[in-house]
CSV table of C-alpha atoms in Angstrom, one decimal:
chain,number,residue,atom,x,y,z
A,1,SER,CA,12.4,-10.9,4.1
A,2,GLN,CA,12.3,-7.3,4.4
A,3,GLU,CA,14.5,-5.1,3.1
A,4,LEU,CA,15.9,-1.5,3.9
A,5,GLU,CA,17.4,0.8,0.8
A,6,GLN,CA,19.4,3.5,2.2
A,7,SER,CA,19.9,6.4,-0.3
A,8,PRO,CA,22.9,7.7,-0.8
A,9,GLN,CA,25.3,5.1,0.3
A,10,SER,CA,27.6,7.7,0.9
A,11,LEU,CA,27.3,11.7,1.5
A,12,ILE,CA,30.4,14.3,1.1
A,13,VAL,CA,29.1,17.8,2.7
A,14,GLN,CA,30.6,20.9,3.4
A,15,GLU,CA,30.6,22.2,7.1
A,16,GLY,CA,27.1,24.2,7.5
A,17,LYS,CA,25.1,22.7,4.6
A,18,ASN,CA,21.8,20.7,4.8
A,19,LEU,CA,21.5,17.0,3.9
A,20,THR,CA,18.7,14.3,3.6
A,21,ILE,CA,19.1,10.6,3.8
A,22,ASN,CA,16.4,8.4,2.7
A,23,CYS,CA,15.4,4.7,4.0
A,24,THR,CA,12.8,2.8,1.8
A,25,SER,CA,11.4,-0.5,3.0
A,26,SER,CA,10.5,-3.2,0.4
A,27,LYS,CA,7.5,-4.1,3.3
A,28,THR,CA,5.0,-2.0,5.0
A,29,LEU,CA,6.7,0.2,8.0
A,30,TYR,CA,4.9,0.2,10.8
A,31,GLY,CA,7.6,1.9,12.5
A,32,LEU,CA,11.5,2.8,12.0
A,33,TYR,CA,14.8,3.5,13.9
A,34,TRP,CA,17.8,5.8,13.3
A,35,TYR,CA,21.2,5.1,14.5
A,36,LYS,CA,24.3,6.5,14.2
A,37,GLN,CA,27.7,4.9,14.2
A,38,LYS,CA,31.2,6.3,14.4
A,39,TYR,CA,34.0,4.0,12.5
A,40,GLY,CA,34.7,1.1,14.7
A,41,GLU,CA,32.4,1.6,17.6
A,42,GLY,CA,29.0,0.4,18.5
A,43,LEU,CA,25.4,2.1,17.5
A,44,ILE,CA,24.0,5.0,19.0
A,45,PHE,CA,20.3,5.3,19.1
A,46,LEU,CA,18.9,8.3,17.6
A,47,MET,CA,15.2,8.1,17.4
A,48,MET,CA,12.3,6.1,16.8
A,49,LEU,CA,8.9,6.8,14.6
A,50,GLN,CA,6.3,4.6,15.2
A,51,LYS,CA,3.0,6.7,13.8
A,52,GLY,CA,2.8,7.3,10.0
A,53,GLY,CA,3.6,11.2,9.3
A,54,GLU,CA,5.2,11.6,12.8
A,55,GLU,CA,8.0,13.6,13.1
A,56,LYS,CA,11.1,13.8,15.5
A,57,SER,CA,13.8,15.8,16.2
A,58,HIS,CA,17.0,16.0,18.1
A,59,GLU,CA,19.2,19.1,18.0
A,60,LYS,CA,19.8,19.5,14.3
A,61,ILE,CA,18.4,16.2,13.0
A,62,THR,CA,14.7,15.7,12.1
A,63,ALA,CA,13.4,12.4,11.2
A,64,LYS,CA,9.7,11.7,9.2
A,65,LEU,CA,8.1,8.7,8.7
A,66,ASP,CA,5.9,8.3,5.4
A,67,GLU,CA,4.2,4.8,5.9
A,68,LYS,CA,2.6,5.1,2.6
A,69,LYS,CA,5.7,5.5,0.7
A,70,GLN,CA,7.3,2.9,3.1
A,71,GLN,CA,9.8,5.5,3.6
A,72,SER,CA,11.7,7.4,6.1
A,73,SER,CA,13.7,10.3,5.8
A,74,LEU,CA,16.8,12.1,8.1
A,75,HIS,CA,17.5,15.6,7.7
A,76,ILE,CA,20.2,17.3,9.2
A,77,THR,CA,20.3,21.2,9.4
A,78,ALA,CA,23.6,23.1,9.3
A,79,SER,CA,25.7,19.9,9.1
A,80,GLN,CA,29.0,20.1,11.4
A,81,PRO,CA,32.1,17.8,11.7
A,82,SER,CA,30.5,16.2,14.5
A,83,HIS,CA,27.5,15.0,12.5
A,84,ALA,CA,30.0,12.7,10.7
A,85,GLY,CA,29.5,8.9,11.0
A,86,ILE,CA,27.3,5.9,9.1
A,87,TYR,CA,23.9,6.8,9.6
A,88,LEU,CA,21.6,3.3,9.4
A,89,CYS,CA,18.0,2.8,9.3
A,90,GLY,CA,16.4,-0.2,11.2
A,91,ASP,CA,13.1,-1.9,11.5
A,92,SER,CA,11.8,-4.6,14.0
A,93,HIS,CA,9.3,-7.2,13.0
A,94,VAL,CA,7.7,-10.2,14.4
A,95,GLY,CA,9.8,-13.4,13.6
A,96,GLY,CA,9.9,-16.6,15.9
A,97,GLY,CA,7.8,-15.1,18.6
A,98,SER,CA,10.1,-12.3,19.5
A,99,GLU,CA,11.1,-8.9,17.3
A,100,LYS,CA,14.1,-9.0,15.4
A,101,LEU,CA,16.1,-5.8,14.1
A,102,VAL,CA,17.1,-5.7,10.8
A,103,PHE,CA,19.1,-2.7,9.1
A,104,GLY,CA,19.6,-1.3,6.0
A,105,LYS,CA,23.5,-0.9,4.7
A,106,GLY,CA,24.0,2.6,6.1
A,107,THR,CA,25.0,6.0,4.7
A,108,LYS,CA,28.5,7.3,5.2
A,109,LEU,CA,28.7,11.0,5.9
A,110,THR,CA,31.5,13.1,5.8
A,111,VAL,CA,31.2,16.7,6.9
A,112,ASN,CA,34.5,18.7,5.3
A,113,PRO,CA,35.2,21.7,7.6
B,1,SER,CA,20.6,1.8,34.5
B,2,GLN,CA,21.2,-0.9,31.7
B,3,THR,CA,24.5,-1.5,30.4
B,4,ILE,CA,26.1,-4.1,27.9
B,5,HIS,CA,29.6,-5.2,27.9
B,6,GLN,CA,31.2,-7.0,24.9
B,7,TRP,CA,34.7,-8.3,24.9
B,8,PRO,CA,37.4,-8.5,23.7
B,9,ALA,CA,37.4,-5.2,21.2
B,10,THR,CA,39.7,-6.5,19.0
B,11,LEU,CA,41.0,-9.9,17.9
B,12,VAL,CA,43.2,-11.8,15.7
B,13,GLN,CA,43.3,-15.2,15.1
B,14,PRO,CA,44.4,-17.6,12.5
B,15,VAL,CA,42.3,-19.6,10.0
B,16,GLY,CA,41.1,-22.7,11.5
B,17,SER,CA,41.2,-21.5,15.2
B,18,PRO,CA,38.3,-21.5,17.6
B,19,LEU,CA,36.3,-18.4,18.2
B,20,SER,CA,34.5,-17.2,21.2
B,21,LEU,CA,32.9,-13.7,21.7
B,22,GLU,CA,31.0,-12.9,24.8
B,23,CYS,CA,28.3,-10.2,25.7
B,24,THR,CA,26.6,-9.7,28.8
B,25,VAL,CA,23.9,-7.3,29.8
B,26,GLU,CA,23.3,-5.5,33.4
B,27,GLY,CA,20.3,-3.9,34.6
B,28,THR,CA,18.0,-5.9,32.8
B,29,SER,CA,15.8,-8.9,32.9
B,30,ASN,CA,14.8,-11.2,30.3
B,31,PRO,CA,16.0,-9.0,27.0
B,32,ASN,CA,16.2,-10.0,23.4
B,33,LEU,CA,19.6,-10.6,22.3
B,34,TYR,CA,21.3,-10.2,19.1
B,35,TRP,CA,24.7,-11.0,17.2
B,36,TYR,CA,25.3,-8.7,14.3
B,37,ARG,CA,28.1,-8.8,11.9
B,38,GLN,CA,29.3,-5.5,9.6
B,39,ALA,CA,31.5,-6.0,6.7
B,40,ALA,CA,32.7,-3.5,4.5
B,41,GLY,CA,29.9,-3.5,1.5
B,42,ARG,CA,27.3,-5.4,3.4
B,43,GLY,CA,26.1,-3.3,6.1
B,44,LEU,CA,24.9,-4.5,9.4
B,45,GLN,CA,23.9,-8.3,9.0
B,46,LEU,CA,21.8,-10.0,11.5
B,47,LEU,CA,23.4,-13.3,12.4
B,48,PHE,CA,21.4,-14.8,15.7
B,49,TYR,CA,18.9,-13.5,18.2
B,50,SER,CA,17.4,-15.1,21.3
B,51,VAL,CA,14.3,-14.3,23.0
B,52,GLY,CA,15.4,-16.3,26.4
B,53,ILE,CA,17.8,-19.3,27.7
B,54,GLY,CA,18.8,-21.6,25.4
B,55,GLN,CA,16.5,-20.4,22.5
B,56,ILE,CA,18.6,-19.3,19.4
B,57,SER,CA,17.3,-18.5,16.1
B,58,SER,CA,19.8,-18.2,13.0
B,59,GLU,CA,19.2,-15.9,10.3
B,60,VAL,CA,21.6,-16.9,7.7
B,61,PRO,CA,23.5,-20.3,7.4
B,62,GLN,CA,27.5,-19.9,8.4
B,63,ASN,CA,30.2,-20.9,10.0
B,64,LEU,CA,28.8,-19.5,13.8
B,65,SER,CA,27.2,-20.5,16.4
B,66,ALA,CA,25.3,-18.8,19.3
B,67,SER,CA,24.4,-19.8,23.0
B,68,ARG,CA,22.4,-18.2,25.5
B,69,PRO,CA,23.6,-20.2,28.9
B,70,GLN,CA,22.4,-17.6,31.1
B,71,ASP,CA,19.6,-14.9,30.8
B,72,ARG,CA,22.0,-11.7,30.2
B,73,GLN,CA,24.7,-13.8,28.2
B,74,PHE,CA,25.2,-14.3,25.0
B,75,ILE,CA,28.0,-16.0,23.2
B,76,LEU,CA,29.2,-16.5,19.6
B,77,SER,CA,31.5,-19.2,18.7
B,78,SER,CA,33.1,-20.9,16.0
B,79,LYS,CA,34.9,-24.3,15.9
B,80,LYS,CA,37.2,-23.1,12.9
B,81,LEU,CA,37.4,-19.7,11.8
B,82,LEU,CA,37.4,-18.8,8.2
B,83,LEU,CA,39.0,-16.1,6.3
B,84,SER,CA,35.6,-14.9,5.5
B,85,ASP,CA,34.4,-14.6,9.2
B,86,SER,CA,36.5,-11.3,9.6
B,87,GLY,CA,34.5,-8.4,10.3
B,88,PHE,CA,33.1,-6.3,13.2
B,89,TYR,CA,30.7,-8.4,15.5
B,90,LEU,CA,28.3,-6.2,17.2
B,91,CYS,CA,26.1,-7.4,20.1
B,92,ALA,CA,23.0,-5.5,21.1
B,93,TRP,CA,19.8,-6.1,23.6
B,94,SER,CA,16.0,-4.9,23.6
B,95,VAL,CA,13.1,-5.2,25.8
B,96,ILE,CA,11.2,-8.4,24.9
B,97,GLN,CA,7.9,-6.8,24.3
B,98,GLY,CA,6.9,-3.6,22.7
B,99,TYR,CA,8.4,-1.6,19.6
B,100,THR,CA,11.4,0.0,21.8
B,101,GLU,CA,15.0,0.6,20.9
B,102,ALA,CA,18.0,-1.8,20.8
B,103,PHE,CA,21.2,-0.9,22.7
B,104,PHE,CA,24.5,-2.1,21.4
B,105,GLY,CA,27.6,-2.9,22.7
B,106,GLN,CA,31.4,-1.3,21.5
B,107,GLY,CA,31.6,-4.3,19.0
B,108,THR,CA,34.8,-6.8,18.4
B,109,ARG,CA,37.0,-6.3,15.5
B,110,LEU,CA,37.6,-9.8,14.2
B,111,THR,CA,40.7,-10.3,11.8
B,112,VAL,CA,41.1,-14.0,10.6
B,113,VAL,CA,44.7,-14.4,9.0
């Protein structure tokens, strides 16, 4: 079965600093999701990447997909305390006639003011 | 617009007691439905997914079962809870075709004592 490895597992940065979170798949990546989770809450969809080399941005968050490396990266510019949370990458793949979603273990981000 | 409801938000149950968590989706038809569990250090683990009424796929052997009695209703159950069933349970839905994002409920924090 596919595994998604995220690095780092946790990250503490000072407000205003840039940071990058990586997600590597054990299988070919045809697309990737990025989600954010506040502690004790559901997941909020950030963005989805479907094509190799694709790059998307939402406010100060940019994600890229490198399908050759089976990897995606999430970059936050000028981090703010509101960026704190758990970031999860996910992939859907066909199983049993439908698409099932699997996720990495997440990266816990702390932004100190 | 589509919404997903999950309840209860928190639950404390004794070992050996039964469990029933309910998830309902509004505003869409024939969705893919998912149950996930999130435990410390283990990430977001896919437990069950369903492509239609009565169609349940289990990802991991466990003390839990799932049912889909109606198109937009997904129920997670156990006859006898174990301490290891404690965790944060999340329900999610997605459209049944195409590479699209999943939408998550707010989760249920289950503590088995």
